[in-house]
Amino acid sequence: MDVDDTCEGLFDLGSLWDTTIDDITLSEATEDTTIDDITLSEATEQIEKEIECENFLENITLSKAITLYNPAPDDMELDYAFDFDLLAKKEGGSKMSVGRYGHFVNDSDLKELFNSTESKNTRKNTNWSVTTFNDWRSARNLTTGDQIPDILSFSAEELNFWLSRFVVETRRKDGKAYPPKTLYMLCTGLLRHLREI
């Protein structure tokens, strides 16, 4: 759009406006301290694009981002913390490829794959929970004469009965009560232990 067209009829700019100059040139110092010449229209266009991008990014949603970004197959490669090809490398695992399917697995193979993905801290918490429960069970058996069976052999009613007593009676090694979050962690560790069967 020409300035003369925009202001036509308001006042006469013909004598004030130099039509021989297309654009104003600005000098811009870059990082390597050389001077680059850019025009005013290029600078304003760049600023407008930056503002437009900023406004777009402020209002973008996850679905819009997914729609805009269609990754190429090379971009979709991820580094997983576990190895899906574990069974092919395992001694005794099926090495025969069956068309488009991978190697056939059995329950022990799946359990090994699952265990290889478990966090060390999760395993440590589960073992700590089971050890704490078994220590409490042994102490209660000796003190009260109750015969508390192993946690794996509990029925739902027995689990409810003994677990509620465990949560109320268990203490730290120094005799102080556990904070509520620690009691929760003990219970979730026992639940993980029960689910492992």
Short mmCIF file of C-alpha atoms in Angstrom, two decimals:
data_model
loop_
_atom_site.label_atom_id
_atom_site.label_comp_id
_atom_site.label_asym_id
_atom_site.label_seq_id
_atom_site.Cartn_x
_atom_site.Cartn_y
_atom_site.Cartn_z
CA MET A 1 0.00 0.00 0.00
CA ASP A 2 1.39 3.39 -0.94
CA VAL A 3 1.39 6.21 1.63
CA ASP A 4 0.05 8.65 -0.96
CA ASP A 5 -3.00 6.40 -1.53
CA THR A 6 -3.71 6.12 2.18
CA CYS A 7 -3.61 9.84 2.83
CA GLU A 8 -5.18 10.90 -0.47
CA GLY A 9 -7.66 13.69 0.02
CA LEU A 10 -6.54 14.54 3.55
CA PHE A 11 -3.65 16.75 2.59
CA ASP A 12 -1.18 16.97 -0.23
CA LEU A 13 2.07 15.09 0.42
CA GLY A 14 3.33 15.20 -3.13
CA SER A 15 5.76 18.02 -2.49
CA LEU A 16 6.95 16.60 0.87
CA TRP A 17 7.26 12.96 -0.11
CA ASP A 18 10.34 11.90 -2.04
CA THR A 19 9.16 9.13 -4.33
CA THR A 20 12.67 8.31 -5.54
CA ILE A 21 13.57 6.60 -2.25
CA ASP A 22 12.00 3.15 -2.03
CA ASP A 23 13.03 2.32 1.53
CA ILE A 24 15.14 3.58 4.41
CA THR A 25 18.32 1.62 5.02
CA LEU A 26 19.42 0.85 8.56
CA SER A 27 22.74 -0.49 9.72
CA GLU A 28 22.70 -3.36 12.15
CA ALA A 29 25.71 -4.69 14.04
CA THR A 30 25.74 -8.47 14.20
CA GLU A 31 27.48 -10.71 16.72
CA ASP A 32 30.69 -10.86 14.70
CA THR A 33 30.79 -7.00 14.75
CA THR A 34 30.26 -6.58 11.02
CA ILE A 35 27.66 -4.13 9.81
CA ASP A 36 24.75 -5.51 7.79
CA ASP A 37 22.39 -3.22 5.94
CA ILE A 38 18.71 -3.96 6.29
CA THR A 39 15.82 -1.90 5.10
CA LEU A 40 13.20 -0.45 7.39
CA SER A 41 10.52 -2.57 5.77
CA GLU A 42 12.59 -5.73 6.37
CA ALA A 43 13.07 -4.76 10.01
CA THR A 44 9.39 -4.06 10.57
CA GLU A 45 8.43 -7.26 8.74
CA GLN A 46 10.77 -9.24 10.98
CA ILE A 47 9.30 -7.59 14.11
CA GLU A 48 5.76 -8.31 12.91
CA LYS A 49 6.65 -11.97 12.33
CA GLU A 50 8.17 -12.22 15.80
CA ILE A 51 5.04 -10.70 17.36
CA GLU A 52 2.82 -13.01 15.31
CA CYS A 53 4.86 -16.05 16.41
CA GLU A 54 4.77 -14.93 20.03
CA ASN A 55 0.98 -14.51 19.91
CA PHE A 56 0.62 -17.91 18.25
CA LEU A 57 2.79 -19.66 20.84
CA GLU A 58 0.88 -18.06 23.70
CA ASN A 59 -2.38 -19.54 22.39
CA ILE A 60 -1.15 -22.93 21.15
CA THR A 61 -2.69 -26.09 22.54
CA LEU A 62 -1.26 -29.59 22.60
CA SER A 63 -3.55 -30.75 19.81
CA LYS A 64 -2.49 -27.80 17.61
CA ALA A 65 1.17 -28.57 18.27
CA ILE A 66 0.67 -32.24 17.35
CA THR A 67 -1.20 -31.24 14.20
CA LEU A 68 1.56 -28.82 13.18
CA TYR A 69 4.37 -31.23 13.91
CA ASN A 70 4.16 -34.39 11.85
CA PRO A 71 7.43 -36.14 12.65
CA ALA A 72 9.28 -38.02 9.98
CA PRO A 73 10.05 -41.69 10.78
CA ASP A 74 13.65 -40.73 11.66
CA ASP A 75 12.38 -38.18 14.20
CA MET A 76 10.24 -40.76 15.96
CA GLU A 77 13.15 -42.84 17.26
CA LEU A 78 13.28 -42.66 21.05
CA ASP A 79 15.79 -43.89 23.57
CA TYR A 80 13.91 -46.19 25.90
CA ALA A 81 15.28 -47.11 29.29
CA PHE A 82 14.70 -50.78 28.54
CA ASP A 83 15.54 -53.04 25.66
CA PHE A 84 12.62 -54.58 23.78
CA ASP A 85 15.06 -56.85 22.00
CA LEU A 86 16.17 -58.32 25.33
CA LEU A 87 14.70 -61.70 24.54
CA ALA A 88 16.59 -62.03 21.27
CA LYS A 89 19.86 -61.58 23.14
CA LYS A 90 18.89 -63.87 26.02
CA GLU A 91 20.34 -67.35 26.10
CA GLY A 92 17.58 -69.87 25.51
CA GLY A 93 15.13 -67.28 24.13
CA SER A 94 13.46 -67.96 20.83
CA LYS A 95 15.79 -66.76 18.07
CA MET A 96 13.53 -67.74 15.23
CA SER A 97 11.86 -64.81 13.53
CA VAL A 98 8.22 -65.45 12.71
CA GLY A 99 7.39 -63.18 9.81
CA ARG A 100 6.25 -59.77 10.95
CA TYR A 101 6.05 -60.91 14.57
CA GLY A 102 8.87 -60.77 17.03
CA HIS A 103 10.12 -63.60 19.14
CA PHE A 104 7.57 -65.67 21.02
CA VAL A 105 7.77 -65.17 24.78
CA ASN A 106 6.62 -67.03 27.86
CA ASP A 107 5.67 -65.80 31.33
CA SER A 108 9.22 -65.81 32.67
CA ASP A 109 10.39 -63.73 29.69
CA LEU A 110 7.65 -61.17 30.34
CA LYS A 111 8.50 -61.07 34.05
CA GLU A 112 12.17 -60.50 33.22
CA LEU A 113 11.26 -57.68 30.82
CA PHE A 114 9.01 -56.12 33.46
CA ASN A 115 11.71 -56.38 36.13
CA SER A 116 14.27 -54.77 33.82
CA THR A 117 12.05 -51.68 33.56
CA GLU A 118 11.41 -51.31 37.30
CA SER A 119 13.18 -48.47 39.07
CA LYS A 120 15.82 -49.42 41.64
CA ASN A 121 14.13 -47.14 44.17
CA THR A 122 10.78 -48.85 43.60
CA ARG A 123 12.39 -52.26 44.18
CA LYS A 124 14.13 -50.90 47.29
CA ASN A 125 10.83 -49.49 48.64
CA THR A 126 9.01 -52.77 47.99
CA ASN A 127 11.72 -54.79 49.77
CA TRP A 128 11.74 -52.33 52.68
CA SER A 129 7.94 -52.57 53.02
CA VAL A 130 7.97 -56.38 53.05
CA THR A 131 10.89 -56.48 55.52
CA THR A 132 9.17 -53.98 57.83
CA PHE A 133 5.92 -55.98 57.70
CA ASN A 134 7.73 -59.27 58.37
CA ASP A 135 9.66 -57.73 61.30
CA TRP A 136 6.38 -56.47 62.78
CA ARG A 137 4.75 -59.87 62.18
CA SER A 138 7.62 -61.68 63.95
CA ALA A 139 7.56 -59.26 66.90
CA ARG A 140 3.78 -59.60 67.25
CA ASN A 141 3.97 -63.40 67.00
CA LEU A 142 6.58 -63.50 69.80
CA THR A 143 4.89 -60.94 72.05
CA THR A 144 1.21 -61.83 71.77
CA GLY A 145 1.38 -65.44 70.64
CA ASP A 146 -0.70 -64.62 67.54
CA GLN A 147 0.08 -66.77 64.54
CA ILE A 148 0.08 -64.28 61.69
CA PRO A 149 0.56 -66.10 58.38
CA ASP A 150 2.72 -64.86 55.54
CA ILE A 151 1.20 -61.86 53.77
CA LEU A 152 0.98 -63.83 50.51
CA SER A 153 -1.42 -66.32 52.05
CA PHE A 154 -3.89 -63.74 53.45
CA SER A 155 -7.51 -63.72 52.38
CA ALA A 156 -9.11 -60.31 51.78
CA GLU A 157 -10.59 -60.29 55.31
CA GLU A 158 -7.28 -61.30 56.92
CA LEU A 159 -5.40 -58.69 54.91
CA ASN A 160 -7.80 -55.99 56.09
CA PHE A 161 -7.60 -57.19 59.70
CA TRP A 162 -3.80 -57.48 59.95
CA LEU A 163 -2.85 -54.58 57.70
CA SER A 164 -4.92 -52.13 59.77
CA ARG A 165 -3.12 -53.32 62.91
CA PHE A 166 0.25 -53.11 61.18
CA VAL A 167 -0.35 -49.48 60.16
CA VAL A 168 -1.35 -48.51 63.71
CA GLU A 169 1.37 -50.50 65.53
CA THR A 170 4.45 -50.14 63.32
CA ARG A 171 7.18 -47.73 64.39
CA ARG A 172 10.56 -46.53 63.22
CA LYS A 173 13.67 -48.21 64.64
CA ASP A 174 14.03 -45.37 67.17
CA GLY A 175 10.47 -46.01 68.43
CA LYS A 176 8.86 -42.90 66.99
CA ALA A 177 5.71 -43.10 64.87
CA TYR A 178 6.03 -43.02 61.09
CA PRO A 179 4.66 -39.92 59.35
CA PRO A 180 1.47 -40.52 57.32
CA LYS A 181 3.29 -40.39 53.97
CA THR A 182 5.70 -43.11 55.10
CA LEU A 183 2.79 -45.30 56.18
CA TYR A 184 1.29 -44.79 52.74
CA MET A 185 4.60 -45.80 51.14
CA LEU A 186 4.69 -48.94 53.29
CA CYS A 187 1.19 -49.90 52.15
CA THR A 188 1.91 -49.25 48.47
CA GLY A 189 5.09 -51.32 48.73
CA LEU A 190 3.10 -54.21 50.22
CA LEU A 191 0.51 -53.83 47.46
CA ARG A 192 3.25 -54.05 44.80
CA HIS A 193 4.57 -57.18 46.55
CA LEU A 194 1.11 -58.76 46.47
CA ARG A 195 0.68 -57.91 42.77
CA GLU A 196 3.97 -59.56 41.85
CA ILE A 197 2.50 -63.00 42.35
#
